[in-house]
Structure formats: structure tokens, C-alpha cells
GROMACS .gro file of C-alpha atoms in nm:
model
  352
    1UNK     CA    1  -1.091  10.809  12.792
    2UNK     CA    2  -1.148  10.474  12.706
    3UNK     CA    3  -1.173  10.207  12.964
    4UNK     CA    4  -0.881   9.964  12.952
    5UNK     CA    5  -0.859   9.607  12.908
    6UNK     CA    6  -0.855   9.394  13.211
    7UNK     CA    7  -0.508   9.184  13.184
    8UNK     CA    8  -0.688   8.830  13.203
    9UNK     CA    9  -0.923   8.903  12.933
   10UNK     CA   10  -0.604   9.050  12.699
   11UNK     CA   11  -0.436   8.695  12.797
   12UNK     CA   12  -0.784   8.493  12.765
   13UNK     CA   13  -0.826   8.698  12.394
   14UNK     CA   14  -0.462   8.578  12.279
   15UNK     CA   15  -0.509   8.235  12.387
   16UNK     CA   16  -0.816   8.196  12.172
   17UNK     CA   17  -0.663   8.379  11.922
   18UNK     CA   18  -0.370   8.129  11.876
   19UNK     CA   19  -0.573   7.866  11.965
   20UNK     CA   20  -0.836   7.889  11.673
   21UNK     CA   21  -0.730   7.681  11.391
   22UNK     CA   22  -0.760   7.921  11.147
   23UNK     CA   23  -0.453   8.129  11.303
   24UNK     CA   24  -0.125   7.935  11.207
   25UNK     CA   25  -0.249   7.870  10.861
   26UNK     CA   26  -0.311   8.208  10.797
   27UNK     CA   27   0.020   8.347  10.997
   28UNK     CA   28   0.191   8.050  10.741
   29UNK     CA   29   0.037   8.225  10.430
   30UNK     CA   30   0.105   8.572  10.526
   31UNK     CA   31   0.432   8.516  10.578
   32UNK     CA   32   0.494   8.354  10.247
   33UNK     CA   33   0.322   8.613  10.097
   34UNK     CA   34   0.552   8.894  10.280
   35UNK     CA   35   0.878   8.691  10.170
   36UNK     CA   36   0.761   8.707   9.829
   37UNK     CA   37   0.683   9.088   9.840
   38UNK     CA   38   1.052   9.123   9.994
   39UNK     CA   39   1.193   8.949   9.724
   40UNK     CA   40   1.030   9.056   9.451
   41UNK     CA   41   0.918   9.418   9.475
   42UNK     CA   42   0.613   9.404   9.234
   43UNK     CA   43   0.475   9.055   9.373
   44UNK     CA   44   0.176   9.197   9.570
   45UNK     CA   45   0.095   9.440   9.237
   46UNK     CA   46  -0.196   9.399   9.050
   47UNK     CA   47  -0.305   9.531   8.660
   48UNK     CA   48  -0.628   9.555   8.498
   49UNK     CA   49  -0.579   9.448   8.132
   50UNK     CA   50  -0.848   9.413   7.892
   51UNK     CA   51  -1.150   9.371   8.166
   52UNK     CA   52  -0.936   9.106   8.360
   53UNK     CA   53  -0.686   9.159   8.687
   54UNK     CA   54  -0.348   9.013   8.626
   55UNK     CA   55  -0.048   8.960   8.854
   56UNK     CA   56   0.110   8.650   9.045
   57UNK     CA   57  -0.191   8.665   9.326
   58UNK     CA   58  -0.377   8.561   9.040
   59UNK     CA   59  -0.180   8.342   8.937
   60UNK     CA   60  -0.157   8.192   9.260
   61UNK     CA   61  -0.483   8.124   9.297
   62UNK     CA   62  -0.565   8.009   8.973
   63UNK     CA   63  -0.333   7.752   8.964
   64UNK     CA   64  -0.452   7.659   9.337
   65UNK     CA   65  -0.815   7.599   9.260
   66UNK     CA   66  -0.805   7.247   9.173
   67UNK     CA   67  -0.593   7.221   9.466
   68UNK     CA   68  -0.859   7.366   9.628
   69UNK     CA   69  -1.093   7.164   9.472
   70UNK     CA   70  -0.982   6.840   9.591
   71UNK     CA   71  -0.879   6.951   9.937
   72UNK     CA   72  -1.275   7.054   9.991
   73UNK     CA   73  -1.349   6.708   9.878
   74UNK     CA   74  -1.061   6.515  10.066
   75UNK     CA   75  -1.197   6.749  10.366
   76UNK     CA   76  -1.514   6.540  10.405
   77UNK     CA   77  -1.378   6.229  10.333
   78UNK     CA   78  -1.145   6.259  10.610
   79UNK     CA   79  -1.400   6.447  10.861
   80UNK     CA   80  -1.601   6.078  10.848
   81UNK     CA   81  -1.270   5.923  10.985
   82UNK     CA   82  -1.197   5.819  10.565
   83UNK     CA   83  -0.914   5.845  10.338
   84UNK     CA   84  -0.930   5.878   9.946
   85UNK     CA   85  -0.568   5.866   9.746
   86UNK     CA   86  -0.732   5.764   9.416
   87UNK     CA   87  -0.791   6.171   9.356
   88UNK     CA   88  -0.491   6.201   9.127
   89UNK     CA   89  -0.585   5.915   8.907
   90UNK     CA   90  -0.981   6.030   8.927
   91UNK     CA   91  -0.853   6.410   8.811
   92UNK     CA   92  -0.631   6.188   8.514
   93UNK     CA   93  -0.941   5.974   8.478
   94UNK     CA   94  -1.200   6.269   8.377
   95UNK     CA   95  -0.952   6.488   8.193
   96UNK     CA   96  -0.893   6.203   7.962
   97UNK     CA   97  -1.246   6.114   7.881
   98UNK     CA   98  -1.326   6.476   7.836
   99UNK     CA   99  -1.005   6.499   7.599
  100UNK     CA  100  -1.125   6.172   7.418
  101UNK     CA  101  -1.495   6.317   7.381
  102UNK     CA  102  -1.361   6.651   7.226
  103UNK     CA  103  -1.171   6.418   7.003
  104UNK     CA  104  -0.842   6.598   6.837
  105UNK     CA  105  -1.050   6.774   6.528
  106UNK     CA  106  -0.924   7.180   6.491
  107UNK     CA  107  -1.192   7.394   6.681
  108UNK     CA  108  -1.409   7.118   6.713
  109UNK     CA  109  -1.562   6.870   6.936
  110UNK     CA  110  -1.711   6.536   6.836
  111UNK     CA  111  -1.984   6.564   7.131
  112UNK     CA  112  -2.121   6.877   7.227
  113UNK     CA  113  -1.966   7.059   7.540
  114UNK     CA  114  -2.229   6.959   7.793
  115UNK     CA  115  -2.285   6.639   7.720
  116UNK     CA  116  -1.848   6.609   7.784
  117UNK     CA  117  -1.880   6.739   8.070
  118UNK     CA  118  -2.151   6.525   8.182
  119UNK     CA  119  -1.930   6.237   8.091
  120UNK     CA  120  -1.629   6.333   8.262
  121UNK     CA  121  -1.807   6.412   8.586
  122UNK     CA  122  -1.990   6.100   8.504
  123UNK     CA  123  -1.712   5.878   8.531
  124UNK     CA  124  -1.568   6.035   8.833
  125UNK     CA  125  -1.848   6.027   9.045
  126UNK     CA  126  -1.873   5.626   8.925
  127UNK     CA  127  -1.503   5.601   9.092
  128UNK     CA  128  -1.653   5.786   9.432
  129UNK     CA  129  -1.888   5.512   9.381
  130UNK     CA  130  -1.652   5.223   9.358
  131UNK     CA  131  -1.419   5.376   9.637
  132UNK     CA  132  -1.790   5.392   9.874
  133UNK     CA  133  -1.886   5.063   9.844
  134UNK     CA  134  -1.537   4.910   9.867
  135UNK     CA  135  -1.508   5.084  10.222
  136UNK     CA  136  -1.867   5.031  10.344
  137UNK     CA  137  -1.984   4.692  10.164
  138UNK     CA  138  -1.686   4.521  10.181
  139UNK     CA  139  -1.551   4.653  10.497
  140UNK     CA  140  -1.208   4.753  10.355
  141UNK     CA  141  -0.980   4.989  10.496
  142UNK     CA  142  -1.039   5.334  10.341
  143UNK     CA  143  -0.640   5.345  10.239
  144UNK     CA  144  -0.660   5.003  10.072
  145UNK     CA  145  -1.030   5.101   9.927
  146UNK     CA  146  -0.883   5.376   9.756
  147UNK     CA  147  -0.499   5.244   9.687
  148UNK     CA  148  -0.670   4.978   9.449
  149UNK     CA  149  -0.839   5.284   9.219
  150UNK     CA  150  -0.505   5.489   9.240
  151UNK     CA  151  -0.284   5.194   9.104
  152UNK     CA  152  -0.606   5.117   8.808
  153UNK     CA  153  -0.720   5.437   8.750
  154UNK     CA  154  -0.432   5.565   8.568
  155UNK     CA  155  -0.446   5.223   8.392
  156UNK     CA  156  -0.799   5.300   8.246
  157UNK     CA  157  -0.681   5.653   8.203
  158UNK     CA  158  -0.424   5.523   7.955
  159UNK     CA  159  -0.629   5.252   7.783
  160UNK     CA  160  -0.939   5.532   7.712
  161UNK     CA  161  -0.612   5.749   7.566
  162UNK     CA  162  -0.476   5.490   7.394
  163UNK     CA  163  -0.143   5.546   7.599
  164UNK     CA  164  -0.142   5.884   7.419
  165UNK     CA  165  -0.169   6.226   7.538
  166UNK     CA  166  -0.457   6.397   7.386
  167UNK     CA  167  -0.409   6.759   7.296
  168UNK     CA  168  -0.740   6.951   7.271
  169UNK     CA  169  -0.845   7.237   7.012
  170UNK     CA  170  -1.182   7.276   7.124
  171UNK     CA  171  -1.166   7.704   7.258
  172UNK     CA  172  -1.493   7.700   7.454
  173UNK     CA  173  -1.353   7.427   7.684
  174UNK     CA  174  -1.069   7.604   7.723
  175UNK     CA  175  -1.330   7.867   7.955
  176UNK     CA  176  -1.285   7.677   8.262
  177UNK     CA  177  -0.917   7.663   8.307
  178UNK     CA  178  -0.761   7.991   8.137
  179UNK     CA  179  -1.103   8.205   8.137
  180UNK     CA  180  -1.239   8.494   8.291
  181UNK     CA  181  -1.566   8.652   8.431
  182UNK     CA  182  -1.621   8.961   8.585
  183UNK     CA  183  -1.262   9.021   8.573
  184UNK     CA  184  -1.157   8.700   8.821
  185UNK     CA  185  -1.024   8.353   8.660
  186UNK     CA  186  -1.314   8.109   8.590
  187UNK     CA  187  -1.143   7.876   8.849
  188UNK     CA  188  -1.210   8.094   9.148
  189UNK     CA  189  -1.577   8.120   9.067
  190UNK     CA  190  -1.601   7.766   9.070
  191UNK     CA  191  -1.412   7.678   9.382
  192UNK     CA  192  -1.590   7.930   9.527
  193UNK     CA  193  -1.956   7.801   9.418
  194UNK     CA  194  -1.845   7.476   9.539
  195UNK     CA  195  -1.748   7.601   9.904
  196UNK     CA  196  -2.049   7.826   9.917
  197UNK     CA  197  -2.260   7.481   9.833
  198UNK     CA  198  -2.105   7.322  10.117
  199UNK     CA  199  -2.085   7.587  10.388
  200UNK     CA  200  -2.491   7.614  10.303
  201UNK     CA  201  -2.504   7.180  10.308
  202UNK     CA  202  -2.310   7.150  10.639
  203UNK     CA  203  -2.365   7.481  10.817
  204UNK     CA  204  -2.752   7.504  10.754
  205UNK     CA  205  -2.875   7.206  10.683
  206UNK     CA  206  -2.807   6.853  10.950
  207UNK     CA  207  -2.591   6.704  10.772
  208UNK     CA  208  -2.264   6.919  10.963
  209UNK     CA  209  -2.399   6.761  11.231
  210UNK     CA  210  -2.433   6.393  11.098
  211UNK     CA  211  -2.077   6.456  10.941
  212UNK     CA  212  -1.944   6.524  11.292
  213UNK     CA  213  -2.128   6.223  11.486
  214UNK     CA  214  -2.021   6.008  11.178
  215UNK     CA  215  -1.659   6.080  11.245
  216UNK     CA  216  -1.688   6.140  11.641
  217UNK     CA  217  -1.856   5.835  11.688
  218UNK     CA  218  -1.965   5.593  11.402
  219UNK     CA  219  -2.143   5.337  11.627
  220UNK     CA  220  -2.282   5.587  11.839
  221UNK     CA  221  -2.424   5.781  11.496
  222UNK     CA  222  -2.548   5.498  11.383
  223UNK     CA  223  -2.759   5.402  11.675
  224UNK     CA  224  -2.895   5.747  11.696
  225UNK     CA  225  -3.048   5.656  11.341
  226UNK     CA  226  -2.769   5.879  11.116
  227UNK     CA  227  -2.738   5.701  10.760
  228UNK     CA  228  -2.404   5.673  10.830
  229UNK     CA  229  -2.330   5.468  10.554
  230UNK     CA  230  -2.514   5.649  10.325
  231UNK     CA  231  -2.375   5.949  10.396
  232UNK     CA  232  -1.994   5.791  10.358
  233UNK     CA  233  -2.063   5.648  10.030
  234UNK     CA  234  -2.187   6.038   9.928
  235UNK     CA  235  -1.891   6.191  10.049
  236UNK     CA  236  -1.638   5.931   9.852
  237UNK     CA  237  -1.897   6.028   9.523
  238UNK     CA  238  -1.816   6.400   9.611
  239UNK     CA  239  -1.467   6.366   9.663
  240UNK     CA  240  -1.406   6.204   9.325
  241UNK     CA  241  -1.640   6.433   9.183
  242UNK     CA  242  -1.437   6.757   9.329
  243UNK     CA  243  -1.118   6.537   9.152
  244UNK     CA  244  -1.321   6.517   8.851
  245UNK     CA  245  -1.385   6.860   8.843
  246UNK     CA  246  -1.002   6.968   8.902
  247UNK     CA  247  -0.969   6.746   8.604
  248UNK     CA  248  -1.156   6.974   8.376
  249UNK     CA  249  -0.979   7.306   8.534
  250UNK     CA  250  -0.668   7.123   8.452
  251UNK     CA  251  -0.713   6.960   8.081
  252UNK     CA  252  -0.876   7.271   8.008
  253UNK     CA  253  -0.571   7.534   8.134
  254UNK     CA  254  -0.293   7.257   7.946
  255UNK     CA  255  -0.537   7.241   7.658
  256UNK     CA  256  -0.449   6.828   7.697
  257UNK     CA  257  -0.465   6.545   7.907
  258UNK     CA  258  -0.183   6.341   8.049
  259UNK     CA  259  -0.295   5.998   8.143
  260UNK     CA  260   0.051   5.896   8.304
  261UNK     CA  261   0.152   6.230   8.478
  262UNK     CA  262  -0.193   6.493   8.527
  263UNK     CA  263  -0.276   6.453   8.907
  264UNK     CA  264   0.060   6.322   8.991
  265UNK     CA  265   0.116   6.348   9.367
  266UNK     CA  266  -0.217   6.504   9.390
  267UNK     CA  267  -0.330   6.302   9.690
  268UNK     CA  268  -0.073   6.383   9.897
  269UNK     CA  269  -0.088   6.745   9.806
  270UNK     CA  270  -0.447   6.703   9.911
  271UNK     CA  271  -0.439   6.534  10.261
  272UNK     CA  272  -0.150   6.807  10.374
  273UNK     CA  273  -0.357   7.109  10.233
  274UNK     CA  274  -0.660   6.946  10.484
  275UNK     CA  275  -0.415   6.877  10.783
  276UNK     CA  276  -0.284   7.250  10.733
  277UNK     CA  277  -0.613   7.375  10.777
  278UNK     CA  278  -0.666   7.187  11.085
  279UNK     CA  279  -0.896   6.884  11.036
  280UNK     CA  280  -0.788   6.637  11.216
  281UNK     CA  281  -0.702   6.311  11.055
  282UNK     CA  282  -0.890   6.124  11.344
  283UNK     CA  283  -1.243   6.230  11.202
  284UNK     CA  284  -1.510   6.467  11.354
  285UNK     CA  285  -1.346   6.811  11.314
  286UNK     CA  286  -1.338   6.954  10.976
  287UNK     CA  287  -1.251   7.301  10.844
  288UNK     CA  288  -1.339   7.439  10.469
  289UNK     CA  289  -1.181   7.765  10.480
  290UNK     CA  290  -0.883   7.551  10.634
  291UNK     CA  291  -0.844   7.348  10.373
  292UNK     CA  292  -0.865   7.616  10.102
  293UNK     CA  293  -0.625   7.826  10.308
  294UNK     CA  294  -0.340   7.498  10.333
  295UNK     CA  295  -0.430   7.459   9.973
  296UNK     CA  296  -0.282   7.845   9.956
  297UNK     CA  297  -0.001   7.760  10.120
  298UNK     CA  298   0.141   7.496   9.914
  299UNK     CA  299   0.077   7.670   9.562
  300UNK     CA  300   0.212   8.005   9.727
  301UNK     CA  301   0.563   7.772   9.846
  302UNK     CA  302   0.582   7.638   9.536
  303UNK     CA  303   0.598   8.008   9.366
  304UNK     CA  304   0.818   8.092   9.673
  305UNK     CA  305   1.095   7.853   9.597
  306UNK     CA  306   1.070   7.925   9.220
  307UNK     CA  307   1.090   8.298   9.270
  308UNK     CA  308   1.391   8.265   9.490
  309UNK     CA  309   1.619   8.043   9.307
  310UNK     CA  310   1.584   7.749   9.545
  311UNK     CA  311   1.740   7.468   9.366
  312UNK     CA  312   1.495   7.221   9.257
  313UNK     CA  313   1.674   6.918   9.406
  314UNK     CA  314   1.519   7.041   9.698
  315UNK     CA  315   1.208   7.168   9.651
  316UNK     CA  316   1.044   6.880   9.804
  317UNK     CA  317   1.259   6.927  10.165
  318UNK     CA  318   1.186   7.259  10.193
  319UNK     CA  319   0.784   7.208  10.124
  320UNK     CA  320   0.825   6.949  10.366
  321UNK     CA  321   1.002   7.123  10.649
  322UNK     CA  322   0.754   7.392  10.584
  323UNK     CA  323   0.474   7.178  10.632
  324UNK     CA  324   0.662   7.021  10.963
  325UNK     CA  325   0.694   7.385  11.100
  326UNK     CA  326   0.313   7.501  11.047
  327UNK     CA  327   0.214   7.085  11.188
  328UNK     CA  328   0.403   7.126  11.512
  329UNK     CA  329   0.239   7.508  11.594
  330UNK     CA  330  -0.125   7.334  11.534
  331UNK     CA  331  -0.017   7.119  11.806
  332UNK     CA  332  -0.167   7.176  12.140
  333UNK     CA  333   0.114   6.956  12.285
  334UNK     CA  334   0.386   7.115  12.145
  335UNK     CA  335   0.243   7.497  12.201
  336UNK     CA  336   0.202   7.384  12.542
  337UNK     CA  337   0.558   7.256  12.600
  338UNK     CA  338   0.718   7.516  12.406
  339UNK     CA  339   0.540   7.762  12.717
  340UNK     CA  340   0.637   7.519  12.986
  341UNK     CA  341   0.954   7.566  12.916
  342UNK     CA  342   0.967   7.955  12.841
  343UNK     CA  343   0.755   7.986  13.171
  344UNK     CA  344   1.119   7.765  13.328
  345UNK     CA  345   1.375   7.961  13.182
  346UNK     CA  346   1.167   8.266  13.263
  347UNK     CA  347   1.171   8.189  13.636
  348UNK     CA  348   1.532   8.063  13.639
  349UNK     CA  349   1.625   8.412  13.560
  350UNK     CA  350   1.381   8.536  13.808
  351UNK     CA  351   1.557   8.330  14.082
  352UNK     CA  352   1.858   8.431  14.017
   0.00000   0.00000   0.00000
């Protein structure tokens, strides 16, 4: 017979259970998920056509990943106590000067595919630059930093367009957004190179740790001899460099690029995908897989409310009180007064 569980370490096992701040986003998901299934029988189904898996999973995570994307480089930003809300106009940024460098020729490409890549990584990574030195130079407050790129970056977005959107005909950059390897969307094999990247970068290597002190503690960090600034101005070049990236993913799935409207929101899509996976705003505690999985979340609402007829005049309240909801069960405040006062009511009854 097998021995049973001792009551306090059932109770200790649930409380670290809910407590772990992986368990809400993931309860949020699944129950999306399940509300889809219930409404629409063949949701969860999946096909193998022609070498690739189709079915809305799939979808759902291919149009997540640059989503993803930026959430895993808002992540860090905001683990060293920063901010970035420039990422939509960085994503518009790069799509346009990769759509510009393909040029509008039919199955063609005025530069070759590597070196318009290069470019449109290029100039994002120059914009993590700019947003870095504003906020660690100059002192500015990371919101401001980055408010003065999101108001000008879809201004240089437009003047490299030519106030134009650019539709592209080039089929090998197409690959990124809308193709497939080893039977998977390209997209998922890249967010999932980039996480792997970091998880290696911050899990086995110091810099985890410096991220942590940086955000903790910045004075303390950098007394202990942590390039704090250094590191800061690295993480704003990744962040816009993750944007960058989700630029390509997009351009590449729309086959164009929308100065005025690619990215829009994006920011804000960003920072609640990161506070859904429970890093804290505050700095020092970070979570990857948490941001990936709140990145989930909001492309899995989104095909939620579509699927069930939800009006789209409000769309935006219910992704908001969704967001509320999975916010207030992070809380370690409001689990604990939610138990305060089932423990009262509980020995009310008891009394009487």
C-alpha cells in the first residue's frame, strides 16, 4: 500500500503550487484554450498536409511569435527596472527598410537577402542604441527615453517609405513569416532559438545574476563592480533588435510594410504579455517562459473573441478585464485576502 501524504505537506505542495508564477498564466491559457474547444468542436484538431501541421494551434502560435518576440525583449528591459514603448515603431522601422531594400521589382530584390536583413536588424539595433544612451547618458526617464523614438520612429518609417506602403514580391523573404521547416512555422523556430539563446545567456552564464542585482539594486550592483550601464544599454539594443526581428516575421507573413499602422499598439501588447508572466514591473524578477506564455494568452483571446462572435466594439474591454482577472490572482495581496475572508465566513458558519 502506498504510504499517504502527510496533510501539511499536501497544503505546503498547493501553496507552492499556486504560488509559482508560472501557475495563473498557464491556468489563464488553458482555460482559453478549453472555451475554444467547447465552442468550436475541431479547435484542438490538428492535420498534416503536404509535410506541414495545420490547424488554429498553429495558427495561434504563428501569429504570436513576434508577440513573443518582443515580450522576450521587453522582458529584460523591464527586469533592469527599464521601460521601452518605441517597439511598435522599431518593428514599423525594420519592416520598412527591409521592404525598401527588396524594392517593388516582381520576384526580385534590388539587394541580396542577407545583406536586407542585415540592414533591417541594422537599423533596429541603432534605435536600442539611441533608446540606451538616452536613459543612461542623459539620465532620462526610461518612458520619456523611449516615448521620443515611438512618436519619430514611425516618422522615419514613413519618410524611408515615402508615406507609401511597400508591397513585396520577393518569395524567399516570404520564408520567415508564412514558411515551414520540419513541419512547424518558421516563426516558432525562431522564437524558440531566441529563448534558448537567452535561457543559456542568463541561466548559465553571470549575467542572470548581474540582470537581477541591476534591477534589485542598481547602486548596490554598481558598487559590487557590475557594468551596470553597460549591460542596460545591451538590453535596450536587444529589445529593439527582438522588435526588429518581429518586423521581418511580420512584413514577411503581409508580404508589405505599413509605416503608419505595422506594430500598432505593440508596446502595450508587450508590457501586459511580460506582467502576465509575472515579472514584476519594479525590476529584479524576470520570467521568459512567462512572458512567452502571457504572449499566448493575448493572441489565444484575440482568436477567442473572434471565434465567438464577441462584437468588436468590445474587444478591447473584454482583453482588458481578462487581463484584470489573471493581474489580481498574481497578487499575493489579493490571494491572501480573498483566504482571509473565506477562512471568516468559514468560521462564521462554524460558530453558528
Amino acid at each position: 500500500m502506498a504510504p499517504s501524504v502527510h496533510p501539511p505537506a499536501a497544503v505546503a505542495w498547493h501553496r507552492r503550487t499556486f504560488a509559482h508564477p508560472l501557475f495563473w498564466p498557464l491556468a489563464a491559457l488553458a482555460l482559453l484554450l478549453l472555451g475554444n474547444a467547447l465552442f468550436n468542436p475541431g479547435f484542438l484538431g490538428l492535420q498534416w498536409r503536404d509535410g506541414h501541421l495545420y490547424g488554429s494551434l498553429i495558427d495561434i502560435l504563428n501569429r504570436a511569435a513576434p508577440l513573443a518576440l518582443v515580450s522576450l525583449g521587453m522582458t529584460l528591459v523591464i527586469a533592469v527596472r527599464g521601460l521601452d514603448i518605441s517597439v511598435g515603431a522599431v518593428l514599423a522601422i525594420s519592416a520598412t527598410v527591409a521592404a525598401w531594400m527588396i524594392g517593388g521589382e516582381q520576384a526580385g530584390s534590388r539587394y541580396p537577402l542577407p545583406l536586407v536583413l542585415t540592414a533591417a536588424l541594422g537599423a533596429a539595433a541603432l534605435c536600442g542604441l539611441w533608446n540606451g544612451m538616452l536613459v543612461v547618458k542623459a539620465g532620462m526617464q526610461p518612458i520619456v527615453a523611449t516615448l521620443i523614438l515611438m512618436v519619430a520612429g514611425r516618422g522615419i518609417a514613413q519618410l524611408i517609405g515615402d508615406g507609401q506602403i511597400l508591397t513585396i514580391y520577393y518569395p524567399p523573404y516570404f520564408f520567415f513569416g508564412s514558411g515551414f521547416f520540419l513541419g512547424l512555422p518558421v516563426s516558432l523556430w525562431i522564437v524558440a532559438g531566441v529563448g534558448l539563446l537567452l535561457y543559456l545567456a542568463l541561466d548559465r552564464t553571470a549575467l542572470g545574476l548581474f540582470v537581477r542585482a541591476i534591477g534589485g539594486n542598481p547602486l548596490a550592483a554598481r558598487v559590487a563592480g557590475v557594468p551596470a550601464r553597460l549591460i542596460t544599454v545591451c538590453l535596450y539594443v536587444f529589445c529593439a533588435l527582438s522588435a526588429g526581428l518581429a518586423g521581418i516575421l511580420v512584413s514577411s507573413n503581409v508580404k508589405s510594410a505599413d509605416a503608419n499602422n505595422a506594430g500598432q499598439l505593440l508596446e502595450l501588447d508587450a508590457i501586459l504579455a511580460v506582467t502576465l508572466g509575472g515579472t514584476l514591473l519594479s525590476g529584479g524578477r524576470f520570467s521568459l517562459a512567462g512572458s512567452v506564455v502571457g504572449a499566448l494568452i493575448i493572441q489565444t483571446l484575440a482568436a477567442t473573441i473572434y471565434s465567438i462572435g464577441v462584437p468588436p466594439q468590445v474587444n478591447l474591454l473584454v482583453k482588458a478585464l481578462l487581463v484584470f482577472v489573471v493581474l489580481l490572482l498574481q497578487s499575493a495581496q489579493f490571494r491572501a485576502g480573498v483566504r482571509r475572508v473565506v477562512l471568516r465566513r468559514a468560521a462564521a458558519e462554524g460558530g453558528a
